Structure formats: structure tokens, C-alpha cells
PDB file of C-alpha atoms in Angstrom:
ATOM      1  CA  UNK A  41       0.000   0.000   0.000  1.00 60.00           C
ATOM      2  CA  UNK A  42       1.083   3.631  -0.024  1.00 64.00           C
ATOM      3  CA  UNK A  43       1.332   4.175   3.717  1.00 68.00           C
ATOM      4  CA  UNK A  44       4.535   5.084   5.523  1.00 71.00           C
ATOM      5  CA  UNK A  45       4.533   1.648   7.146  1.00 78.00           C
ATOM      6  CA  UNK A  46       5.651  -0.059   3.959  1.00 77.00           C
ATOM      7  CA  UNK A  47       8.922   1.908   3.569  1.00 76.00           C
ATOM      8  CA  UNK A  48       9.599   1.377   7.286  1.00 78.00           C
ATOM      9  CA  UNK A  49       9.193  -2.386   7.032  1.00 80.00           C
ATOM     10  CA  UNK A  50      11.160  -2.676   3.791  1.00 79.00           C
ATOM     11  CA  UNK A  51      14.054  -0.420   4.788  1.00 78.00           C
ATOM     12  CA  UNK A  52      14.304  -1.515   8.414  1.00 77.00           C
ATOM     13  CA  UNK A  53      17.494  -0.207  10.022  1.00 78.00           C
ATOM     14  CA  UNK A  54      19.312   0.562   6.778  1.00 81.00           C
ATOM     15  CA  UNK A  55      21.225   3.804   6.411  1.00 84.00           C
ATOM     16  CA  UNK A  56      22.060   5.932   3.402  1.00 85.00           C
ATOM     17  CA  UNK A  57      20.209   8.041   0.881  1.00 87.00           C
ATOM     18  CA  UNK A  58      16.733   7.279  -0.404  1.00 81.00           C
ATOM     19  CA  UNK A  59      16.022   8.701  -3.872  1.00 81.00           C
ATOM     20  CA  UNK A  60      12.295   9.394  -4.033  1.00 82.00           C
ATOM     21  CA  UNK A  61       9.709  11.933  -5.068  1.00 79.00           C
ATOM     22  CA  UNK A  62       7.942  14.181  -2.559  1.00 74.00           C
ATOM     23  CA  UNK A  63       5.400  11.534  -1.540  1.00 71.00           C
ATOM     24  CA  UNK A  64       4.785  11.983   2.192  1.00 73.00           C
ATOM     25  CA  UNK A  65       4.789   8.232   2.855  1.00 71.00           C
ATOM     26  CA  UNK A  66       8.601   8.434   2.836  1.00 74.00           C
ATOM     27  CA  UNK A  67       8.719  11.109   5.552  1.00 72.00           C
ATOM     28  CA  UNK A  68       8.813   8.525   8.312  1.00 72.00           C
ATOM     29  CA  UNK A  69      12.003   6.947   6.929  1.00 71.00           C
ATOM     30  CA  UNK A  70      13.957   9.991   5.739  1.00 75.00           C
ATOM     31  CA  UNK A  71      15.730  12.469   7.954  1.00 70.00           C
ATOM     32  CA  UNK A  72      15.922   9.904  10.748  1.00 70.00           C
ATOM     33  CA  UNK A  73      18.286   7.123  11.746  1.00 72.00           C
ATOM     34  CA  UNK A  74      21.092   8.176   9.415  1.00 71.00           C
ATOM     35  CA  UNK A  75      18.940   8.097   6.291  1.00 82.00           C
ATOM     36  CA  UNK A  76      18.487  11.155   4.100  1.00 89.00           C
ATOM     37  CA  UNK A  77      16.244  11.938   1.174  1.00 87.00           C
ATOM     38  CA  UNK A  78      17.361  12.801  -2.350  1.00 91.00           C
ATOM     39  CA  UNK A  79      14.838  14.231  -4.764  1.00 91.00           C
ATOM     40  CA  UNK A  80      13.990  13.005  -8.240  1.00 93.00           C
ATOM     41  CA  UNK A  81      14.838  15.627 -10.852  1.00 96.00           C
ATOM     42  CA  UNK A  82      12.570  13.888 -13.374  1.00 95.00           C
ATOM     43  CA  UNK A  83       9.545  14.585 -11.163  1.00 94.00           C
ATOM     44  CA  UNK A  84      10.411  18.283 -11.010  1.00 95.00           C
ATOM     45  CA  UNK A  85      11.105  18.356 -14.748  1.00 96.00           C
ATOM     46  CA  UNK A  86       7.801  16.651 -15.542  1.00 95.00           C
ATOM     47  CA  UNK A  87       5.850  19.254 -13.591  1.00 95.00           C
ATOM     48  CA  UNK A  88       7.678  22.101 -15.334  1.00 96.00           C
ATOM     49  CA  UNK A  89       7.284  20.433 -18.743  1.00 96.00           C
ATOM     50  CA  UNK A  90       3.539  20.035 -18.205  1.00 94.00           C
ATOM     51  CA  UNK A  91       3.328  23.811 -17.648  1.00 92.00           C
ATOM     52  CA  UNK A  92       5.359  24.742 -20.725  1.00 90.00           C
ATOM     53  CA  UNK A  93       2.373  26.430 -22.417  1.00 90.00           C
ATOM     54  CA  UNK A  94       1.896  28.843 -19.507  1.00 88.00           C
ATOM     55  CA  UNK A  95       5.099  30.821 -20.092  1.00 88.00           C
ATOM     56  CA  UNK A  96       7.599  30.556 -22.939  1.00 88.00           C
ATOM     57  CA  UNK A  97      10.471  31.190 -20.518  1.00 91.00           C
ATOM     58  CA  UNK A  98       9.922  27.649 -19.205  1.00 94.00           C
ATOM     59  CA  UNK A  99      12.478  26.718 -21.863  1.00 95.00           C
ATOM     60  CA  UNK A 100      15.156  28.261 -19.607  1.00 96.00           C
ATOM     61  CA  UNK A 101      14.276  25.788 -16.849  1.00 97.00           C
ATOM     62  CA  UNK A 102      14.013  22.842 -19.207  1.00 97.00           C
ATOM     63  CA  UNK A 103      17.359  23.710 -20.830  1.00 97.00           C
ATOM     64  CA  UNK A 104      19.028  23.852 -17.415  1.00 98.00           C
ATOM     65  CA  UNK A 105      17.647  20.428 -16.517  1.00 98.00           C
ATOM     66  CA  UNK A 106      18.716  19.080 -19.899  1.00 98.00           C
ATOM     67  CA  UNK A 107      22.242  20.276 -19.136  1.00 98.00           C
ATOM     68  CA  UNK A 108      22.234  18.149 -15.984  1.00 98.00           C
ATOM     69  CA  UNK A 109      21.174  15.105 -17.968  1.00 98.00           C
ATOM     70  CA  UNK A 110      23.937  15.797 -20.505  1.00 98.00           C
ATOM     71  CA  UNK A 111      26.453  15.630 -17.669  1.00 98.00           C
ATOM     72  CA  UNK A 112      25.062  12.249 -16.645  1.00 97.00           C
ATOM     73  CA  UNK A 113      25.199  11.045 -20.245  1.00 98.00           C
ATOM     74  CA  UNK A 114      28.784  12.255 -20.650  1.00 98.00           C
ATOM     75  CA  UNK A 115      29.871  10.574 -17.410  1.00 98.00           C
ATOM     76  CA  UNK A 116      28.334   7.296 -18.516  1.00 97.00           C
ATOM     77  CA  UNK A 117      29.933   7.537 -21.966  1.00 97.00           C
ATOM     78  CA  UNK A 118      33.327   8.266 -20.387  1.00 97.00           C
ATOM     79  CA  UNK A 119      32.943   5.329 -18.002  1.00 97.00           C
ATOM     80  CA  UNK A 120      33.312   7.519 -14.913  1.00 98.00           C
ATOM     81  CA  UNK A 121      29.838   7.169 -13.393  1.00 97.00           C
ATOM     82  CA  UNK A 122      29.807   7.261  -9.580  1.00 96.00           C
ATOM     83  CA  UNK A 123      33.498   8.216  -9.353  1.00 97.00           C
ATOM     84  CA  UNK A 124      35.318  11.290  -8.092  1.00 97.00           C
ATOM     85  CA  UNK A 125      35.675  12.394 -11.726  1.00 97.00           C
ATOM     86  CA  UNK A 126      31.915  12.197 -12.089  1.00 98.00           C
ATOM     87  CA  UNK A 127      31.480  14.348  -8.999  1.00 98.00           C
ATOM     88  CA  UNK A 128      33.914  16.919 -10.423  1.00 97.00           C
ATOM     89  CA  UNK A 129      31.983  16.940 -13.698  1.00 97.00           C
ATOM     90  CA  UNK A 130      28.733  17.425 -11.814  1.00 97.00           C
ATOM     91  CA  UNK A 131      30.131  20.284  -9.776  1.00 97.00           C
ATOM     92  CA  UNK A 132      31.657  21.998 -12.809  1.00 97.00           C
ATOM     93  CA  UNK A 133      28.720  21.641 -15.186  1.00 98.00           C
ATOM     94  CA  UNK A 134      25.584  20.463 -13.391  1.00 98.00           C
ATOM     95  CA  UNK A 135      26.111  22.820 -10.434  1.00 98.00           C
ATOM     96  CA  UNK A 136      25.907  25.962 -12.607  1.00 98.00           C
ATOM     97  CA  UNK A 137      22.925  24.494 -14.495  1.00 98.00           C
ATOM     98  CA  UNK A 138      21.101  23.918 -11.220  1.00 98.00           C
ATOM     99  CA  UNK A 139      22.023  27.444 -10.096  1.00 98.00           C
ATOM    100  CA  UNK A 140      20.493  28.753 -13.329  1.00 98.00           C
ATOM    101  CA  UNK A 141      17.358  26.726 -12.662  1.00 98.00           C
ATOM    102  CA  UNK A 142      17.128  28.059  -9.110  1.00 98.00           C
ATOM    103  CA  UNK A 143      17.492  31.652 -10.342  1.00 98.00           C
ATOM    104  CA  UNK A 144      14.668  31.096 -12.819  1.00 97.00           C
ATOM    105  CA  UNK A 145      12.463  29.489 -10.163  1.00 97.00           C
ATOM    106  CA  UNK A 146      13.068  32.381  -7.756  1.00 97.00           C
ATOM    107  CA  UNK A 147      12.376  34.940 -10.485  1.00 96.00           C
ATOM    108  CA  UNK A 148       9.083  33.320 -11.494  1.00 95.00           C
ATOM    109  CA  UNK A 149       7.741  32.125  -8.140  1.00 93.00           C
ATOM    110  CA  UNK A 150       5.401  35.092  -7.525  1.00 92.00           C
ATOM    111  CA  UNK A 151       4.203  35.683 -11.080  1.00 91.00           C
ATOM    112  CA  UNK A 152       1.306  33.225 -11.100  1.00 90.00           C
ATOM    113  CA  UNK A 153      -1.792  32.380  -9.115  1.00 90.00           C
ATOM    114  CA  UNK A 154      -1.153  29.691  -6.463  1.00 85.00           C
ATOM    115  CA  UNK A 155      -3.167  26.984  -8.256  1.00 87.00           C
ATOM    116  CA  UNK A 156      -1.623  27.734 -11.654  1.00 92.00           C
ATOM    117  CA  UNK A 157       0.147  24.745 -13.226  1.00 92.00           C
ATOM    118  CA  UNK A 158       3.465  26.586 -13.443  1.00 94.00           C
ATOM    119  CA  UNK A 159       3.160  27.946  -9.913  1.00 95.00           C
ATOM    120  CA  UNK A 160       2.612  24.413  -8.641  1.00 94.00           C
ATOM    121  CA  UNK A 161       5.690  23.196 -10.547  1.00 95.00           C
ATOM    122  CA  UNK A 162       7.833  26.051  -9.256  1.00 96.00           C
ATOM    123  CA  UNK A 163       6.716  25.576  -5.665  1.00 95.00           C
ATOM    124  CA  UNK A 164       7.381  21.821  -5.871  1.00 95.00           C
ATOM    125  CA  UNK A 165      10.941  22.438  -7.036  1.00 96.00           C
ATOM    126  CA  UNK A 166      11.666  25.166  -4.506  1.00 97.00           C
ATOM    127  CA  UNK A 167      10.188  23.209  -1.611  1.00 95.00           C
ATOM    128  CA  UNK A 168      12.341  20.196  -2.519  1.00 95.00           C
ATOM    129  CA  UNK A 169      15.446  22.096  -3.628  1.00 97.00           C
ATOM    130  CA  UNK A 170      17.823  20.651  -1.041  1.00 95.00           C
ATOM    131  CA  UNK A 171      16.764  17.133  -1.962  1.00 94.00           C
ATOM    132  CA  UNK A 172      16.868  17.865  -5.707  1.00 97.00           C
ATOM    133  CA  UNK A 173      20.477  19.056  -5.473  1.00 97.00           C
ATOM    134  CA  UNK A 174      21.797  16.339  -3.170  1.00 96.00           C
ATOM    135  CA  UNK A 175      23.300  14.567  -6.198  1.00 97.00           C
ATOM    136  CA  UNK A 176      25.780  17.453  -6.539  1.00 97.00           C
ATOM    137  CA  UNK A 177      27.601  16.273  -3.404  1.00 96.00           C
ATOM    138  CA  UNK A 178      27.642  12.517  -3.966  1.00 96.00           C
ATOM    139  CA  UNK A 179      28.369  10.837  -7.320  1.00 97.00           C
ATOM    140  CA  UNK A 180      26.588   7.670  -6.163  1.00 96.00           C
ATOM    141  CA  UNK A 181      23.212   9.435  -6.030  1.00 95.00           C
ATOM    142  CA  UNK A 182      21.395   9.327  -9.381  1.00 95.00           C
ATOM    143  CA  UNK A 183      19.624  12.497 -10.529  1.00 96.00           C
ATOM    144  CA  UNK A 184      16.328  10.644 -10.811  1.00 94.00           C
ATOM    145  CA  UNK A 185      14.627   7.381  -9.949  1.00 88.00           C
ATOM    146  CA  UNK A 186      13.317   6.654 -13.436  1.00 84.00           C
ATOM    147  CA  UNK A 187      14.779   3.135 -13.523  1.00 82.00           C
ATOM    148  CA  UNK A 188      12.953   2.040 -10.382  1.00 77.00           C
ATOM    149  CA  UNK A 189       9.753   3.780 -11.469  1.00 74.00           C
ATOM    150  CA  UNK A 190       9.949   2.008 -14.810  1.00 71.00           C
ATOM    151  CA  UNK A 191      10.263  -1.325 -13.050  1.00 70.00           C
ATOM    152  CA  UNK A 192       7.267  -0.518 -10.834  1.00 69.00           C
ATOM    153  CA  UNK A 193       5.170   0.611 -13.785  1.00 71.00           C
ATOM    154  CA  UNK A 194       4.784  -3.038 -14.772  1.00 70.00           C
ATOM    155  CA  UNK A 195       3.328  -3.787 -11.353  1.00 67.00           C
ATOM    156  CA  UNK A 196       0.925  -0.846 -11.531  1.00 67.00           C
ATOM    157  CA  UNK A 197      -0.250  -1.763 -15.018  1.00 70.00           C
ATOM    158  CA  UNK A 198      -0.509  -5.413 -14.096  1.00 68.00           C
ATOM    159  CA  UNK A 199      -2.664  -4.601 -11.100  1.00 67.00           C
ATOM    160  CA  UNK A 200      -5.417  -3.447 -13.442  1.00 66.00           C
ATOM    161  CA  UNK A 201      -4.693  -5.545 -16.519  1.00 67.00           C
ATOM    162  CA  UNK A 202      -4.581  -8.834 -14.661  1.00 66.00           C
ATOM    163  CA  UNK A 203      -7.413  -8.123 -12.268  1.00 65.00           C
ATOM    164  CA  UNK A 204      -9.354 -11.000 -13.747  1.00 63.00           C
ATOM    165  CA  UNK A 205      -6.725 -13.682 -14.304  1.00 67.00           C
ATOM    166  CA  UNK A 206      -9.367 -16.395 -14.388  1.00 73.00           C
ATOM    167  CA  UNK A 207      -8.985 -17.989 -10.982  1.00 79.00           C
ATOM    168  CA  UNK A 208      -6.775 -18.018  -7.926  1.00 79.00           C
ATOM    169  CA  UNK A 209      -4.424 -20.696  -9.279  1.00 83.00           C
ATOM    170  CA  UNK A 210      -3.915 -18.721 -12.501  1.00 81.00           C
ATOM    171  CA  UNK A 211      -3.250 -15.561 -10.466  1.00 77.00           C
ATOM    172  CA  UNK A 212      -0.515 -17.296  -8.477  1.00 81.00           C
ATOM    173  CA  UNK A 213       1.073 -18.708 -11.619  1.00 83.00           C
ATOM    174  CA  UNK A 214       1.031 -15.315 -13.317  1.00 78.00           C
ATOM    175  CA  UNK A 215       2.539 -13.676 -10.226  1.00 77.00           C
ATOM    176  CA  UNK A 216       5.331 -16.243 -10.227  1.00 83.00           C
ATOM    177  CA  UNK A 217       6.016 -15.793 -13.933  1.00 83.00           C
ATOM    178  CA  UNK A 218       6.128 -11.999 -13.696  1.00 76.00           C
ATOM    179  CA  UNK A 219       8.356 -12.133 -10.626  1.00 79.00           C
ATOM    180  CA  UNK A 220      10.743 -14.468 -12.415  1.00 83.00           C
ATOM    181  CA  UNK A 221      10.815 -12.359 -15.594  1.00 81.00           C
ATOM    182  CA  UNK A 222      11.331  -9.053 -13.796  1.00 73.00           C
ATOM    183  CA  UNK A 223      14.212 -10.418 -11.717  1.00 73.00           C
TER     184      UNK A 223
END
């Protein structure tokens, strides 16, 4: 389910950084017991992208985010992902891009009604800024959690698509097959 109990039971006494969106169910397991939260840049980008028709200057924000993803691409291509060299690359190129994004967010934050699509996107990013920039200090932290979300998408789609598997035995067989395939 989507309660905070699930992350608590899954994560137990682990420590480290949890890369998640702003879903409040993670609040009970981040910021406590040596575990911190990193934000998903793709979630922030998606909200800004969805509001692109509100203001043409949104391209400034999207270009800044694209620059961050170029850094990640370049690090992967160079074979330096999650290394000190990757961190240097992030600080030299992604840091200024994120600073540009922050400047744009600050400039635009009071220009729109509170319920406006762009205002919502801006407020999301500003509220989660510390988490969204945590990747700039640790090369092991990805900029987004798209890989894990992609893996979970199958589960979410399956929940509806396989609602009527035929019978309980078929449901168990399908669950076993999908578990085997996804692992």
C-alpha cells in the first residue's frame, strides 16, 4: 500500500540516501536514523514540462535540466559514473545548471496564481530544492529514480490488466512468472 509503514518495514534499520519523489509516505524513513532523502529531478522536470504552455520562458528551466542530464550522459559515456571524476563533472557543469534553474524558479515564483500549473511546478521544485540538489555532493546518487519507477510501472499496469486472471491458481502462476521475468 502507499502508507509510511511499507517503507519502514522494507528499509528496516538501513542507512544511506533514499532517492524518491515528494510523496509523504517516505517522511517517516527519511531524515531519521542516518537516512536522508534525495529528490527526483525527473519529477520536477515533468511538472515544469507540463506547464510549458503557460510561459515561454519555461524553456530556460528545461534547458538547465537538460544540461544536468547531458552531464550524466557524458559521465556514462566516459565510463566515470559514480566516481570522483563524475562528482567533479557534476560540480563543474551540473552545479551551474542547477544554479540557473534556481534563479529562474526564484524569479518566477510570484508571477502566477497559487493553483496555476506553473506555480505548482515552481513551488514543488523550490520546496524540494535541497533534496533535488543532493546529487551534486555525492556521485553515487542518481539524478532521478526513473529506472525504479519504470520497473514498478509493470506492477501498476498489471494490477489493473490482470485483475481478472481467471482464478486463484492462474493468479498465483502469473505472479510467479512476472516475478521471475522481472528479476
